[in-house]
Coordinates of C-alpha atoms in Angstrom, one line a residue:
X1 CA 0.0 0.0 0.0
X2 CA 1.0 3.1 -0.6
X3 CA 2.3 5.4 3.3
X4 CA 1.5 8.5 1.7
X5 CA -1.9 10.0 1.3
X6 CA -1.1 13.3 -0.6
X7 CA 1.6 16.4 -0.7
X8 CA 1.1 19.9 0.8
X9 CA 3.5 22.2 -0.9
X10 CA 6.0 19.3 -0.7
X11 CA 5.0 18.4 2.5
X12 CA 3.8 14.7 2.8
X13 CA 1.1 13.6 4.9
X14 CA 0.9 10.1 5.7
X15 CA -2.5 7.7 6.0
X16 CA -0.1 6.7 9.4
X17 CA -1.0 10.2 10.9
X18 CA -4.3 10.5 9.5
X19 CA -5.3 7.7 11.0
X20 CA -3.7 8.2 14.4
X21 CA -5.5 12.1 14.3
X22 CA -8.5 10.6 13.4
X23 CA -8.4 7.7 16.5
X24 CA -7.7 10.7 18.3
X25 CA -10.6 12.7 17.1
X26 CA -13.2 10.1 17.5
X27 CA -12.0 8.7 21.1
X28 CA -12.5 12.9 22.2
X29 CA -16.1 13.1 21.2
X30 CA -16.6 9.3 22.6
X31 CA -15.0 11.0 25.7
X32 CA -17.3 14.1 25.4
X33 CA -20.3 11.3 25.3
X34 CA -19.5 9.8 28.3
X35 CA -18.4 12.6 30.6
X36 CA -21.9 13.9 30.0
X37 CA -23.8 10.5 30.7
X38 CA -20.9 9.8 33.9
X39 CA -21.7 13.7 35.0
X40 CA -17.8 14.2 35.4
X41 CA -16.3 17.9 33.9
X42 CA -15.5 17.8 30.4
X43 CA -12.8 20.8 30.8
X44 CA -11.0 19.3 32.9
X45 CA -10.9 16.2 31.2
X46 CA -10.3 17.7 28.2
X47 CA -7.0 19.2 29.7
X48 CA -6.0 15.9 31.0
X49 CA -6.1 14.4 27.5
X50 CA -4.2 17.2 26.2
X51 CA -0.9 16.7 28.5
X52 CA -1.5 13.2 28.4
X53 CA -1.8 12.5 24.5
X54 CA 1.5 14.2 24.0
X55 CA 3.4 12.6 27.2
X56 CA 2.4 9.2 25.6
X57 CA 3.6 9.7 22.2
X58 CA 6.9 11.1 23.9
X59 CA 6.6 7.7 25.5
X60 CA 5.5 5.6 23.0
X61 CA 8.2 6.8 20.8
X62 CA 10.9 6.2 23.4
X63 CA 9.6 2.9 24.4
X64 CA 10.0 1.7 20.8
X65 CA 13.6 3.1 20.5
X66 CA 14.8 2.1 23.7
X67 CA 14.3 -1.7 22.2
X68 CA 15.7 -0.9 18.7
X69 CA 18.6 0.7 20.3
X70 CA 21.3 -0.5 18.1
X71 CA 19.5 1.0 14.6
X72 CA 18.8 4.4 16.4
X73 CA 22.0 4.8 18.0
X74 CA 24.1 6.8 15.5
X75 CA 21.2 8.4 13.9
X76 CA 19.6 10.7 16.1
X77 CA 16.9 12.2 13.6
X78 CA 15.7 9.1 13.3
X79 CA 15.2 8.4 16.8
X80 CA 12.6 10.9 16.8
X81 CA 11.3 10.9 13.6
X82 CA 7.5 9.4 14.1
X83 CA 6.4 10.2 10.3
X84 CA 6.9 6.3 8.9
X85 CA 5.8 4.9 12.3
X86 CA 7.8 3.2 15.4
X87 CA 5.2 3.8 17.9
X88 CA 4.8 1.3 20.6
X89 CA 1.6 1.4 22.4
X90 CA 2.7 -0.4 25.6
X91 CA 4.6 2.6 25.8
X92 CA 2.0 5.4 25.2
X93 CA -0.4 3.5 27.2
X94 CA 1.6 3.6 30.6
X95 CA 3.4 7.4 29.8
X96 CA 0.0 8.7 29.4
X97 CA -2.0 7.0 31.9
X98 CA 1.3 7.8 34.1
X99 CA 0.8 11.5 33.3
X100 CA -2.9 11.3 33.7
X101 CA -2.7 10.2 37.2
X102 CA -0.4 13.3 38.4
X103 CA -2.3 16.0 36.8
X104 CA -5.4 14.4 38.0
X105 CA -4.1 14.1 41.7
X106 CA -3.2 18.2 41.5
X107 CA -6.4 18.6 40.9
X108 CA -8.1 16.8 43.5
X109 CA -10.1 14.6 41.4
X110 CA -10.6 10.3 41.7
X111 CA -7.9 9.3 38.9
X112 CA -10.4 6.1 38.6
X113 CA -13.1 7.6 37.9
X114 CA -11.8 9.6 35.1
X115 CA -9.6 7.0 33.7
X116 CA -13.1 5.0 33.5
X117 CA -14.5 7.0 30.9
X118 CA -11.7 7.8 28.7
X119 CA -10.6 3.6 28.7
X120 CA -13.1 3.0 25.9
X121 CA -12.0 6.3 23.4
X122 CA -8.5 4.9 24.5
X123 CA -8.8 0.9 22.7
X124 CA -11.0 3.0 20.0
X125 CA -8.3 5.0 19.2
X126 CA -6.0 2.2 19.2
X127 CA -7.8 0.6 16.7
X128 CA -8.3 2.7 14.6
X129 CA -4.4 3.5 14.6
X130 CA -3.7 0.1 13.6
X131 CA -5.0 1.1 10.1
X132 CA -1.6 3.1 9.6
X133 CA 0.8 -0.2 10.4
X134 CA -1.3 -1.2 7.6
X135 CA -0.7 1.7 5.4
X136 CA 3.2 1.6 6.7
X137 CA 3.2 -1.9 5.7
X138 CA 4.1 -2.8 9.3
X139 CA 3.1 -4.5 12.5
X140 CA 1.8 -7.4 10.3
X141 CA 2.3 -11.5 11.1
X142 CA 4.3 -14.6 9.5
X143 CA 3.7 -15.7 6.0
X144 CA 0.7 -17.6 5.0
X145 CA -0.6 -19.6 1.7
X146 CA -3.3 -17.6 -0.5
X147 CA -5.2 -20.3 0.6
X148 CA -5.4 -18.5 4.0
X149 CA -5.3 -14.8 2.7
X150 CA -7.8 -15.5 -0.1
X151 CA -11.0 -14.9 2.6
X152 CA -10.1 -11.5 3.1
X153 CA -10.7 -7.9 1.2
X154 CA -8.8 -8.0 -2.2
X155 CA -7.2 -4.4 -0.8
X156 CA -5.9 -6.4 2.7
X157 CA -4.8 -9.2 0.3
X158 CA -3.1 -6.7 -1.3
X159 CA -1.9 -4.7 1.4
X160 CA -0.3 -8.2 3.2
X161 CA 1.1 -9.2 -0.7
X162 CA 5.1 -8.0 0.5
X163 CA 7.9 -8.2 -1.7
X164 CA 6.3 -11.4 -3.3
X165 CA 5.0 -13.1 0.0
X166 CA 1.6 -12.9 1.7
X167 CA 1.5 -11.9 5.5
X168 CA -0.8 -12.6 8.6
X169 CA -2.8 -9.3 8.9
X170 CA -2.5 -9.1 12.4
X171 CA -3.0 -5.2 12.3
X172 CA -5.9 -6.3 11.4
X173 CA -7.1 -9.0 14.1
X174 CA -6.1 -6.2 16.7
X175 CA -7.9 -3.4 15.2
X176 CA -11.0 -5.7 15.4
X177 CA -10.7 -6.9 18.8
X178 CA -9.6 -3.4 19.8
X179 CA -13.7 -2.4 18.4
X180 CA -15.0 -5.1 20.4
X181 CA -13.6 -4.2 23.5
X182 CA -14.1 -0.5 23.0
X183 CA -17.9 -1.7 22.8
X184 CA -17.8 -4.1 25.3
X185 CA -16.2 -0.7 27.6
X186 CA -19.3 1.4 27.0
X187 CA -21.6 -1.1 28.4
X188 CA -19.5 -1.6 31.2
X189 CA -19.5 1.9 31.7
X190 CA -23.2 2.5 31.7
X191 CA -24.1 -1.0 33.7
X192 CA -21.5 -0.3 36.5
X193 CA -20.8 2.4 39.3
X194 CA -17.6 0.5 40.7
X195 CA -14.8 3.0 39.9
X196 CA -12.0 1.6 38.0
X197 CA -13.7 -1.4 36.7
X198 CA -13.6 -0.4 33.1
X199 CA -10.0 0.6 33.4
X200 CA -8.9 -3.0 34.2
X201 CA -11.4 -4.3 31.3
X202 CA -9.8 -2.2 29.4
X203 CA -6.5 -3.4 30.6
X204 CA -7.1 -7.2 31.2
X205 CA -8.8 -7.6 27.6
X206 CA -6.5 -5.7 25.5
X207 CA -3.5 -8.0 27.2
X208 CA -5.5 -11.0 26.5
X209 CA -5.9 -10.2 22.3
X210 CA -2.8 -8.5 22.2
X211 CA -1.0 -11.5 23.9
X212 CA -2.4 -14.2 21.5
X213 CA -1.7 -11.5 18.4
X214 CA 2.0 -11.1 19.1
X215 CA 2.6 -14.3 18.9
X216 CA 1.7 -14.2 15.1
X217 CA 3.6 -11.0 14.6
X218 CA 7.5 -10.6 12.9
X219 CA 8.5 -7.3 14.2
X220 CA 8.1 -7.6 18.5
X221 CA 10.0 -5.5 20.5
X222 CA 12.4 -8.1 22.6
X223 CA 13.5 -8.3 25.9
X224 CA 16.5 -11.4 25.5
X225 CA 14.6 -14.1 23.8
X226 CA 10.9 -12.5 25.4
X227 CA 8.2 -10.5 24.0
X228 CA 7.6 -7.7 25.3
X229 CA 4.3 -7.0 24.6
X230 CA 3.7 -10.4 25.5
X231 CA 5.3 -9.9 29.0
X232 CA 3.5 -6.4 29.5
X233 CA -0.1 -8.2 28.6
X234 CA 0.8 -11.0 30.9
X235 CA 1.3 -8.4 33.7
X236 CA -1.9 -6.5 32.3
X237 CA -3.9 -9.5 32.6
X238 CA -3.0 -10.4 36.0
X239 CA -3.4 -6.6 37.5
X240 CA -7.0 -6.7 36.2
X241 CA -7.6 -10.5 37.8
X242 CA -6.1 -9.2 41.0
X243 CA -8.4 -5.8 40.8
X244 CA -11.3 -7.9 39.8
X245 CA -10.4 -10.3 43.3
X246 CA -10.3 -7.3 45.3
X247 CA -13.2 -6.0 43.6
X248 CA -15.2 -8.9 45.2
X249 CA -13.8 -9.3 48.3
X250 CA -14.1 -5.9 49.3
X251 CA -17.9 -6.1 48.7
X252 CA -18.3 -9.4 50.5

């Protein structure tokens, strides 16, 4: 597929940021939506994203070089040069959640209860990101036979047809389990007054598709001969367990 969308007076603009604004745009209003039906102030939400989204790409970006330290090392510009992609979300996710918390503490106001409502734009966003790896021709799985690729969209097929090979579209797989969770979030939201229970959803369900998803992907970030997304989702999946344990025994 081809990364770039169009030129601005020689400027290119890439389907990768187009795609990561417009995850962005949509997981606001989403944000705006449930604010209004969870009665908590949209302003200072709103402020919260605003130092947040830009400490997590700070952190997503340095997540992902810190692992692929040996390419960036003697080219600095690179290193922070986002436009083709190297974005890690593990990263973003626990820079701006990390920020979140502090400028939510200053102000006086239940981190949890904030961090409820923004969980499901957050997944939404993520999915719809994905779209870029896809665009970047990145972030995609193993080969497979047409056999396999044949049942999906001629433009995925494609997309995943890479210097004469097909490839798992795992960008895909996450982008849709990323919807389904984002769905499964708003429910939660609406059903539930517990505060932080959509937060560990958010946190327990995206580790348990992302875990399985890694394992089909070429590019993972490595720790020695680990996954790192793999470890972080295994970690994900038992803080929301343990939350979920506390959960219950405090109300027994």
């Amino acid at each position: 597929m081809e990364p770039v969308a169009f030129n601005i007076f020689g400027l290119q603009i890439r389907w990768y940021g187009i795609f990561i604004a417009t995850g962005v745009l949509l997981g606001v209003l989403l944000v705006k939506r449930n604010c209004k039906m969870k009665e908590i102030d949209f302003d200072v939400m709103f402020d919260t994203f605003f130092i947040s989204f830009l400490i997590a790409i700070l952190g997503a970006r340095l997540y992902y070089v810190i692992f692929n330290f040996q390419y960036y090392k003697n080219d600095l510009w690179s290193a922070i040069n986002i436009r083709e992609g190297g974005l890690a979300i593990h990263g973003g996710v626990i820079f701006g959640l990390t920020a979140a918390y502090i400028y939510i503490k200053k102000k006086g106001q239940k981190f949890l209860k904030f961090a409820d409502v923004v969980a499901p734009s957050l997944i939404l966003a993520q999915g719809i990101g994905r779209w870029g790896n896809f665009f970047n021709g990145e972030a995609h799985g193993g080969p497979v036979t047409y056999e396999f690729i044949k049942h999906f969209p001629r433009f995925i097929q494609k997309g995943m047809y890479i210097e004469g090979v097909y490839y798992h579209p795992t960008f895909l797989y996450e982008s849709i389990w990323d919807i389904v969770v984002c769905i499964l979030l708003i429910n939660i939201l609406k059903r539930t007054f517990i505060d932080g229970i959509a937060l560990f959803s958010y946190i327990g369900l995206y580790s348990l598709g992302r875990f399985f998803i890694e394992g089909l992907r070429t590019d993972s970030l490595m720790f020695g001969s680990i996954r790192m997304a793999q470890l972080i989702s295994i970690l994900g999946i038992v803080s929301c367990v343990a939350f979920l344990v506390y959960i219950k025994n405090r109300r027994t």
